[in-house]
XYZ file of C-alpha atoms in Angstrom:
631
model
C -0.006 0.014 -0.114
C 1.669 3.244 -1.087
C 1.483 6.460 1.120
C -1.458 8.154 -0.543
C -3.523 4.741 0.058
C -2.478 4.919 3.507
C -3.664 8.399 3.888
C -7.088 7.682 2.428
C -7.415 4.530 4.420
C -6.645 6.515 7.746
C -9.261 9.076 6.615
C -12.010 6.356 6.098
C -11.094 5.064 9.428
C -11.529 8.338 11.003
C -14.895 8.777 9.587
C -15.968 5.361 10.543
C -15.218 6.247 14.231
C -17.152 9.308 14.261
C -20.187 9.146 16.211
C -23.012 11.892 17.031
C -26.277 11.782 18.753
C -28.394 13.073 21.581
C -27.847 12.726 25.301
C -30.725 10.143 25.241
C -28.827 7.985 22.608
C -25.723 8.462 24.797
C -27.390 6.845 27.767
C -28.416 3.916 25.667
C -24.886 3.614 24.725
C -23.885 3.648 28.201
C -26.119 0.742 29.037
C -24.157 -1.237 26.592
C -20.608 0.099 27.034
C -20.478 1.515 30.585
C -16.466 1.847 30.455
C -16.989 4.932 28.066
C -17.928 7.114 31.323
C -14.424 6.148 32.948
C -12.113 8.867 34.594
C -9.121 10.268 32.951
C -6.829 8.212 35.318
C -8.830 5.257 34.880
C -8.380 5.457 30.987
C -4.663 5.835 31.372
C -4.487 2.786 33.457
C -6.486 0.669 31.240
C -4.544 1.925 28.238
C -1.300 0.693 29.919
C -2.988 -2.432 31.097
C -4.532 -3.323 27.798
C -1.054 -3.130 26.057
C -0.223 -6.475 28.062
C 1.482 -7.213 31.151
C 4.024 -10.100 31.770
C 5.740 -11.342 35.068
C 9.497 -11.668 35.242
C 11.056 -12.763 38.693
C 7.737 -11.642 40.431
C 7.903 -8.308 38.884
C 5.258 -6.939 36.632
C 6.595 -5.691 33.286
C 4.248 -3.425 31.108
C 4.482 -3.874 27.311
C 3.080 -0.392 26.877
C 6.606 0.840 27.947
C 8.887 -1.882 26.523
C 9.639 -0.387 23.172
C 10.727 3.037 24.217
C 11.889 2.944 27.991
C 14.708 0.320 28.898
C 15.896 -0.939 32.252
C 13.092 0.951 34.126
C 10.760 -1.947 34.905
C 10.989 -1.414 38.822
C 10.175 2.394 38.589
C 7.451 1.729 35.918
C 5.766 -0.999 38.078
C 5.874 1.253 40.990
C 4.218 4.094 38.857
C 1.532 1.970 37.553
C 0.733 -0.012 40.954
C 1.153 2.961 43.372
C -0.435 5.630 41.174
C -2.392 4.690 38.163
C -4.135 1.649 39.647
C -5.220 3.243 42.750
C -6.357 6.424 40.777
C -8.465 4.353 38.547
C -10.242 2.885 41.473
C -11.047 6.638 42.557
C -8.791 6.383 45.574
C -7.411 9.629 47.040
C -4.213 9.192 45.248
C -5.923 10.595 42.015
C -5.971 14.044 43.643
C -2.455 14.283 43.638
C -0.246 15.880 40.988
C 2.330 13.125 39.381
C 5.823 14.363 39.880
C 8.459 12.493 37.968
C 11.960 13.065 39.451
C 15.027 12.008 38.171
C 18.464 12.693 36.464
C 18.763 14.323 32.988
C 18.241 12.223 30.267
C 16.824 9.447 32.381
C 13.478 8.966 30.430
C 11.055 11.310 32.077
C 10.007 13.221 29.004
C 9.922 10.059 27.082
C 7.590 8.560 29.601
C 5.166 11.583 29.371
C 5.286 11.623 25.637
C 4.360 7.947 25.577
C 1.440 8.475 27.612
C 0.312 11.359 25.367
C 0.877 9.489 22.144
C -0.667 6.456 23.762
C -3.927 8.265 24.545
C -4.254 9.619 21.127
C -4.258 6.194 19.858
C -6.188 4.787 22.640
C -9.320 7.096 22.263
C -9.553 5.686 18.719
C -10.276 2.248 19.998
C -13.538 1.084 21.492
C -12.189 0.444 24.983
C -10.601 4.069 24.907
C -13.484 5.896 23.303
C -14.382 9.439 24.830
C -17.525 11.325 24.504
C -18.280 15.064 25.102
C -20.828 17.614 24.719
C -20.852 18.763 21.188
C -19.352 22.273 20.559
C -17.860 22.540 24.036
C -14.326 23.881 24.067
C -13.560 21.673 27.123
C -14.998 18.624 25.608
C -16.997 18.296 29.002
C -18.383 15.109 30.315
C -21.919 14.469 29.040
C -22.906 13.180 32.576
C -22.402 16.642 34.036
C -25.833 17.194 32.595
C -27.622 14.961 35.109
C -28.862 17.292 37.910
C -27.433 16.785 41.325
C -30.644 15.532 43.036
C -30.777 12.694 40.526
C -27.207 11.448 40.572
C -28.007 8.837 43.358
C -30.884 7.362 41.307
C -28.619 7.605 38.170
C -25.952 5.510 40.075
C -28.561 3.066 41.271
C -29.467 2.363 37.520
C -26.276 2.529 35.786
C -23.697 1.798 38.481
C -21.637 5.068 37.331
C -20.744 7.655 39.775
C -20.853 11.267 38.437
C -18.307 13.946 39.715
C -18.253 17.468 38.671
C -20.722 20.062 37.647
C -21.881 21.549 34.458
C -19.591 24.234 33.328
C -20.932 27.939 32.898
C -21.002 27.922 29.121
C -22.914 24.504 28.755
C -25.313 25.719 31.567
C -26.205 28.709 29.423
C -26.218 26.468 26.350
C -28.766 24.013 27.940
C -31.253 26.662 28.525
C -30.867 28.875 25.512
C -30.068 26.311 22.769
C -32.104 23.189 24.102
C -34.770 24.748 26.348
C -33.642 22.978 29.488
C -34.207 19.560 27.485
C -31.070 17.863 28.648
C -32.165 14.599 26.680
C -31.861 16.683 23.558
C -28.229 18.105 24.017
C -25.972 16.914 21.186
C -23.114 14.443 22.163
C -20.279 13.477 19.859
C -17.312 11.259 20.164
C -13.954 13.125 20.348
C -10.310 12.094 19.712
C -7.417 13.272 21.692
C -4.723 14.942 19.820
C -2.014 17.355 21.265
C -1.776 19.136 18.023
C -5.356 20.123 17.917
C -5.423 20.631 21.866
C -7.906 17.978 22.284
C -7.655 16.196 25.719
C -3.884 16.743 25.907
C -2.179 19.822 27.011
C 1.383 21.021 27.729
C 2.302 24.180 29.873
C 5.870 25.428 29.554
C 6.680 28.495 32.132
C 8.427 31.395 30.669
C 9.383 34.939 32.121
C 7.098 35.339 35.240
C 6.870 38.987 34.433
C 5.273 38.339 31.102
C 3.342 35.033 31.403
C -0.216 35.340 32.205
C -2.390 33.017 34.278
C -4.671 32.923 31.086
C -2.344 30.381 29.608
C -3.737 28.029 32.265
C -7.187 28.896 32.749
C -8.201 30.829 29.495
C -9.241 34.582 29.220
C -12.019 37.065 28.546
C -12.516 37.853 24.923
C -12.661 41.759 24.960
C -14.044 41.729 21.403
C -17.282 40.215 22.358
C -18.051 42.017 25.593
C -20.040 44.910 23.460
C -22.028 42.055 22.022
C -22.732 39.991 25.264
C -22.716 42.876 27.753
C -20.843 41.460 30.521
C -17.663 39.884 31.530
C -19.350 37.240 33.503
C -21.177 36.074 30.289
C -19.428 32.604 29.526
C -19.865 33.400 25.958
C -17.597 36.411 26.293
C -14.848 34.051 27.721
C -12.307 31.935 25.907
C -12.053 28.557 27.477
C -8.759 27.805 25.744
C -6.166 27.552 28.629
C -4.161 24.220 29.052
C -6.136 23.176 32.013
C -9.575 23.706 29.800
C -8.033 21.927 26.700
C -6.528 19.081 28.653
C -10.035 18.150 30.289
C -10.720 14.470 30.004
C -6.841 13.653 29.337
C -3.604 14.643 30.546
C -1.713 17.868 31.053
C 2.092 17.994 31.040
C 3.417 20.838 33.247
C 7.035 21.354 32.202
C 9.272 22.639 34.737
C 6.600 22.874 37.377
C 9.005 23.806 40.358
C 10.547 26.712 38.358
C 6.934 28.207 37.803
C 5.813 31.429 39.610
C 3.570 30.790 42.632
C 0.554 32.115 41.182
C 0.322 29.339 38.655
C 1.007 26.633 41.233
C -1.834 27.657 43.662
C -4.334 27.295 40.944
C -3.494 23.491 41.145
C -4.447 23.157 44.716
C -8.218 22.999 44.109
C -7.987 21.183 40.699
C -6.090 18.479 42.549
C -8.048 18.290 45.667
C -11.656 18.950 44.503
C -11.494 18.379 40.609
C -12.043 22.222 39.796
C -10.411 25.469 39.190
C -11.301 29.207 39.142
C -11.365 31.114 35.884
C -12.905 34.607 35.346
C -15.847 35.791 36.992
C -17.652 32.207 37.192
C -18.242 29.662 39.384
C -15.572 26.703 39.893
C -15.088 24.920 36.795
C -14.871 21.292 36.923
C -12.093 19.413 35.154
C -10.970 15.804 35.265
C -7.516 15.410 34.233
C -3.979 13.818 34.990
C -1.515 16.655 35.975
C 2.003 15.262 35.372
C 5.135 17.337 35.774
C 8.883 16.399 35.966
C 11.954 17.617 37.625
C 15.515 16.933 38.732
C 16.515 15.989 42.258
C 18.106 19.385 43.070
C 15.172 21.305 42.070
C 12.738 19.037 44.335
C 14.965 19.456 47.320
C 14.938 23.116 46.830
C 11.242 23.217 46.567
C 10.272 21.147 49.547
C 12.937 23.097 51.642
C 10.453 26.295 51.290
C 7.972 26.327 53.759
C 5.560 28.299 51.568
C 5.351 25.178 49.456
C 3.832 22.820 52.187
C 0.535 22.920 50.972
C 1.232 22.044 47.474
C 3.826 19.400 48.257
C 1.295 17.478 50.260
C -0.774 17.432 46.843
C 2.067 15.923 45.022
C 3.129 12.021 44.569
C 6.707 11.904 43.676
C 7.824 8.943 41.396
C 11.699 8.585 41.093
C 12.655 7.711 37.583
C 16.324 6.686 37.931
C 18.870 5.844 35.369
C 18.825 2.249 33.809
C 21.194 0.126 35.685
C 21.214 -2.980 33.173
C 24.061 -3.095 30.615
C 21.920 -4.790 28.020
C 19.085 -2.300 28.629
C 21.594 0.489 28.055
C 22.751 -0.936 24.613
C 19.110 -0.872 23.631
C 19.031 2.707 24.579
C 21.920 3.624 22.455
C 20.638 1.581 19.666
C 17.383 3.222 19.560
C 19.031 6.763 19.662
C 21.414 5.781 16.764
C 18.462 4.445 14.807
C 16.747 7.669 15.074
C 19.805 9.792 13.956
C 21.409 10.324 10.378
C 24.362 7.828 11.390
C 22.164 4.631 11.277
C 24.131 3.518 8.255
C 27.454 3.456 10.039
C 28.596 0.147 10.839
C 29.246 -0.275 14.494
C 31.370 -3.324 15.396
C 29.977 -5.941 17.636
C 30.401 -5.139 21.526
C 30.951 -1.628 20.938
C 27.710 -0.403 22.494
C 28.007 -2.961 25.024
C 31.469 -1.624 26.226
C 30.174 1.953 26.274
C 27.075 0.668 28.267
C 29.466 -0.960 30.828
C 31.420 2.264 31.386
C 28.052 4.140 31.688
C 26.673 1.579 34.137
C 29.682 1.676 36.347
C 29.424 5.344 36.714
C 25.910 5.035 38.250
C 26.402 2.071 40.599
C 27.433 2.646 44.233
C 30.018 0.413 45.977
C 28.380 -2.305 48.037
C 28.880 -2.513 51.720
C 29.469 -6.028 51.203
C 33.243 -6.697 50.851
C 32.590 -9.644 48.662
C 31.020 -7.784 45.902
C 32.962 -5.358 43.585
C 31.328 -3.095 40.967
C 31.980 -5.543 38.018
C 30.251 -8.485 39.963
C 27.437 -6.084 40.847
C 26.915 -4.864 37.376
C 26.816 -8.379 36.073
C 24.423 -9.451 38.789
C 22.125 -6.490 38.013
C 22.101 -7.545 34.400
C 20.876 -10.916 35.221
C 23.976 -12.785 34.493
C 24.976 -15.747 36.614
C 27.914 -15.047 39.123
C 29.009 -18.103 40.944
C 28.164 -17.912 44.558
C 25.388 -15.537 44.267
C 21.774 -15.556 43.854
C 18.631 -13.286 43.333
C 18.340 -12.803 46.890
C 21.774 -11.138 46.976
C 20.802 -8.969 44.095
C 17.599 -7.860 46.088
C 19.827 -7.232 48.947
C 22.166 -4.803 47.020
C 19.232 -3.029 45.553
C 17.989 -2.108 49.173
C 21.352 -0.678 50.295
C 21.048 2.743 48.302
C 17.596 4.271 47.772
C 19.447 6.766 45.476
C 21.334 4.265 43.190
C 20.950 5.381 39.770
C 20.233 9.066 40.450
C 23.535 10.212 39.254
C 26.296 9.122 36.783
C 26.786 9.436 33.031
C 23.669 10.082 30.852
C 22.971 8.283 27.633
C 23.125 11.717 25.709
C 26.794 12.159 26.753
C 27.610 8.787 25.339
C 25.602 9.361 22.061
C 27.287 12.488 21.643
C 30.575 10.711 21.887
C 29.728 8.066 19.487
C 28.663 10.849 17.081
C 31.895 12.677 17.581
C 33.619 9.479 16.796
C 31.754 9.000 13.595
C 32.144 12.534 12.389
C 35.833 12.885 13.222
C 37.044 9.472 11.797
C 34.742 10.305 8.611
C 34.625 6.484 7.978
C 31.559 4.029 7.939
C 32.888 1.745 10.629
C 33.761 2.170 14.321
C 34.689 -0.266 17.185
C 34.951 -0.195 20.950
C 38.324 1.363 21.056
C 37.301 4.152 19.027
C 34.306 4.784 21.427
C 36.211 4.426 24.576
C 38.978 6.837 23.233
C 36.188 9.392 22.638
C 34.578 8.791 26.167
C 37.988 9.591 27.736
C 38.490 12.678 25.609
C 35.184 13.999 26.451
C 35.617 13.823 30.032
C 37.709 17.005 30.022
C 34.878 18.923 28.331
C 32.080 17.684 30.510
C 30.839 20.679 32.564
C 29.813 18.773 35.507
C 32.627 16.424 36.122
C 34.839 17.307 38.899
C 38.632 16.350 39.014
C 37.882 13.703 41.609
C 34.972 12.257 39.445
C 37.234 12.342 36.492
C 39.833 10.026 37.959
C 37.221 7.657 38.977
C 35.513 7.474 35.486
C 38.878 7.019 34.014
C 39.195 3.948 36.060
C 35.782 2.965 34.792
C 36.914 3.355 31.325
C 40.207 0.995 32.143
C 37.783 -1.612 33.508
C 35.570 -1.406 30.405
C 38.760 -1.766 28.162
C 39.882 -5.073 29.991
C 36.238 -6.288 29.556
C 36.590 -5.557 25.792
C 40.058 -7.329 25.729
C 38.356 -10.595 26.948
C 35.580 -10.281 24.702
C 37.748 -9.561 21.661
C 39.925 -12.526 22.365
C 36.863 -14.789 22.717
C 35.437 -13.614 19.629
C 38.708 -14.541 17.644
C 39.117 -17.683 19.785
C 35.669 -18.949 18.434
C 36.287 -17.832 14.870
C 39.788 -19.709 14.772
C 38.325 -22.823 16.589
C 35.616 -23.003 13.889
C 38.386 -23.071 11.395
C 39.800 -25.997 13.131
C 36.471 -27.532 13.586
C 37.712 -31.117 13.042
C 40.261 -30.574 15.679
C 37.440 -29.523 18.129
C 35.421 -32.418 17.307
C 38.270 -34.778 17.900
C 39.239 -32.981 21.140
C 35.560 -33.563 22.487
C 35.362 -37.272 21.558
C 38.740 -37.949 23.233
C 37.259 -35.998 26.372
C 33.880 -37.931 26.254
C 35.883 -41.342 25.919
C 37.887 -40.592 29.030
C 34.826 -39.252 30.679
C 32.935 -42.437 30.228
C 35.822 -44.704 31.237
C 36.304 -42.612 34.328
C 32.797 -42.664 35.224
C 32.250 -46.384 34.654
C 35.618 -47.315 36.379
C 36.736 -48.897 33.160
C 39.906 -48.707 31.241
C 40.476 -47.491 27.533
C 42.391 -49.395 24.847
C 45.159 -47.842 23.189
C 44.455 -47.385 19.487
C 48.095 -47.917 18.427
C 49.501 -50.826 20.979
C 46.021 -52.201 21.740
C 47.046 -52.272 25.399
C 44.467 -51.366 28.334
C 45.248 -47.692 29.696
C 43.850 -45.614 32.362
C 41.678 -42.578 31.771
C 43.818 -39.619 30.828
C 43.331 -37.407 33.912
C 45.848 -34.648 32.574
C 43.796 -34.318 29.367
C 40.481 -34.072 31.376
C 41.715 -31.593 33.744
C 43.352 -29.347 30.912
C 39.960 -29.059 29.631
C 37.818 -28.618 32.687
C 40.165 -25.971 34.235
C 39.269 -23.807 31.113
C 35.920 -23.172 32.829
C 37.052 -23.154 36.279
C 35.921 -26.639 37.278
C 37.724 -27.373 40.630
C 39.332 -30.675 41.678
C 36.356 -31.307 44.055
C 33.878 -30.551 41.480
C 35.179 -32.653 38.487
C 33.450 -35.825 39.347
C 29.902 -34.132 39.429
C 30.687 -32.294 36.191
C 31.752 -35.533 34.384
C 28.679 -37.408 35.784
C 26.540 -34.657 34.355
C 28.212 -35.002 31.098
C 27.335 -38.676 31.202
C 23.507 -38.329 32.116
C 23.377 -35.931 29.250
C 24.620 -38.303 26.885
C 22.307 -40.923 28.066
C 19.330 -38.800 27.920
C 20.149 -37.751 24.434
C 20.695 -41.469 23.420
C 17.128 -42.452 24.869
C 15.607 -39.907 22.571
C 17.658 -41.275 19.505
C 19.968 -38.178 19.365
C 23.693 -38.208 19.416
C 25.689 -35.899 21.863
C 27.683 -33.496 19.644
C 29.894 -30.309 19.823
C 27.065 -28.162 20.605
C 25.124 -30.419 23.148
C 26.593 -28.831 26.244
C 27.361 -24.840 26.280
C 29.942 -24.968 29.153
C 31.939 -28.158 27.724
C 31.798 -26.364 24.201
C 33.315 -23.314 25.930
C 36.104 -25.536 27.695
C 36.882 -27.356 24.370
C 37.086 -23.774 22.598
C 39.374 -22.402 25.309
C 41.623 -25.430 25.301
C 41.930 -25.685 21.559
C 42.593 -21.814 21.433
C 45.259 -22.191 24.002
C 46.873 -24.836 22.117
C 46.445 -22.800 18.901
C 47.669 -19.501 20.897
C 51.297 -19.487 18.890
C 49.553 -20.180 15.723
C 46.953 -17.212 16.205
C 49.731 -15.063 17.385
C 51.741 -15.474 14.388
C 48.965 -15.389 11.904
C 47.541 -12.475 13.324
C 50.642 -10.346 13.586
C 52.450 -11.468 10.457
C 53.378 -8.367 8.451
C 53.734 -10.188 5.379
C 51.658 -13.565 5.910
C 52.429 -16.603 3.854
C 49.992 -18.332 1.714
C 48.793 -20.750 4.563
C 48.526 -17.851 6.937
C 46.656 -15.646 4.468
C 44.217 -18.639 3.854
C 43.462 -18.962 7.518
C 43.147 -15.127 8.154
C 40.700 -15.164 5.273
C 38.690 -17.995 6.860
C 38.445 -16.199 10.152
C 37.502 -12.871 8.681
C 34.821 -14.493 6.814
C 33.668 -16.420 9.801
C 33.665 -13.059 11.753
C 31.590 -11.271 9.024
C 29.096 -14.194 8.217
C 28.428 -15.320 11.887
C 29.380 -12.604 14.446
C 28.260 -9.307 12.684
C 31.478 -7.628 11.708
C 32.164 -6.043 8.343
C 35.568 -6.383 6.576
C 37.005 -3.200 8.138
C 36.161 -4.234 11.772
C 37.019 -7.776 11.331
C 40.612 -7.138 10.326
C 40.923 -4.371 13.008
C 39.733 -6.919 15.552
C 42.312 -9.444 14.364
C 45.191 -7.079 14.311
C 44.198 -5.868 17.926
C 43.989 -9.622 19.369
C 47.118 -10.209 18.015
C 48.736 -7.268 19.565
C 47.312 -8.508 22.751
C 48.568 -11.829 22.515
C 52.074 -10.610 21.834
C 52.237 -8.625 24.891
């Protein structure tokens, strides 16, 4: 389908979704679909829930956020379960402003944008449909038409509670346009759209001397006073402030804590009573989520001011820390790069991972437990298995520091340095060493990094470099070992013969002499030691291998080189150690002979075809590993 057909299809979909009828028709609709009368908080909660919920390690993971926000599962679960869910149930927490607090580039703005875009899409579904009094600038809830004295009767019949009073403009329209016959009032379906200021508003403070409260609550239209005769006539008032336009949905209050006090006090009655004062009218009802975001420094300054106590008590603070998982940080960089103009640049495998390691190390705090260093902590947080530790240890570490993840290097800095590397090199391929070098150079230009922090961060760059050295050697090791695949299989078969003999307490027969010999303990240990199998653990490991062989045999399958991940790793390491001199000579030869060149080409092809490198990055990797092995 080409773009013009898609536009036409979208337009026809919009037409299909439109609905208009009288209030009497709307009440019939409510009988069939009572959820359309839900509150703004309930609509947002259901939007998040309907996108799907998974459980991971007893933690709820909301799929609504999963494509844009990474590594914030705990913070998002807390946000949904402690704010949106109880708010949807009409508990008192809905009468609070939601304040997202966290470090720069931590995902606060992205989170709010996701809620906005999500609402725009959700109001186009049956479950998220919103209906309003036609012609109302505030898209007012039609149920406000029900008189106060009939609301208990309405609840008994429909099971729906009505909150809020009819606005001054619709009160006048009801009398003048419909002669008081509320059943004839026209109702229409509305679709939230920030660009058209329907159901979604954004307020951004500017110069306190020039900004008018009308930006929030609307203003008098002086050109109509002569026509309508009074400033208290609602037809002479523009209900076009952000609080008006965000009714039934969400209003983002940017930099709320930097705002002038007169703007903040207007939020007191809106949050507590669900209404606000505008012009010379009675209180105007509004049903909307007010969400703001700030950093920790501004928040501390705000709560230290006694004058802000009343507003502070009406705020729910939700911390949004930095992500603390290396694998999730990689996804953040991938997403940011994909959205840039350098998406076509080849980034060698492990480049983003190594950058992520450095970033995460800057955000972690040293554990009070002496047996856990930052590298172990980083691996445990990322869900890796670290011998001697389990999930309980991870949870214990997370409880040590409430503020962990509220400081450190932000993703934008890393992306800036990656961009700098790409632009400066002027080539189409970069690797981990290029990025680490750029991160190091950038520390001098970072305005908020002290000399003490710089020394600390330089140490983290060194740690990330050591981790990369191991990754690089392992990558080349795998590529070389595959080139010697027959050798790997022979070594595996030899090991398995000896393990079977050891476990069954039998002897092997020498293929050359035919005499019986004992299992080759030296060979078995030389392989097992590659993956840290201790002398005490060797028997259990060998028996486990034998059990795996038997289990596969019962299913008619054969145990091969890829049947046991740890044993495969041990074989690769053993073979690589045996081939180390060959690798060293092959990768570092300035003028390789025909045999060496053939081997290099095989390894490069393997790195390109199976490990994600291109020709440039594969050759760079081989040269680097060669230099490491020659040290």
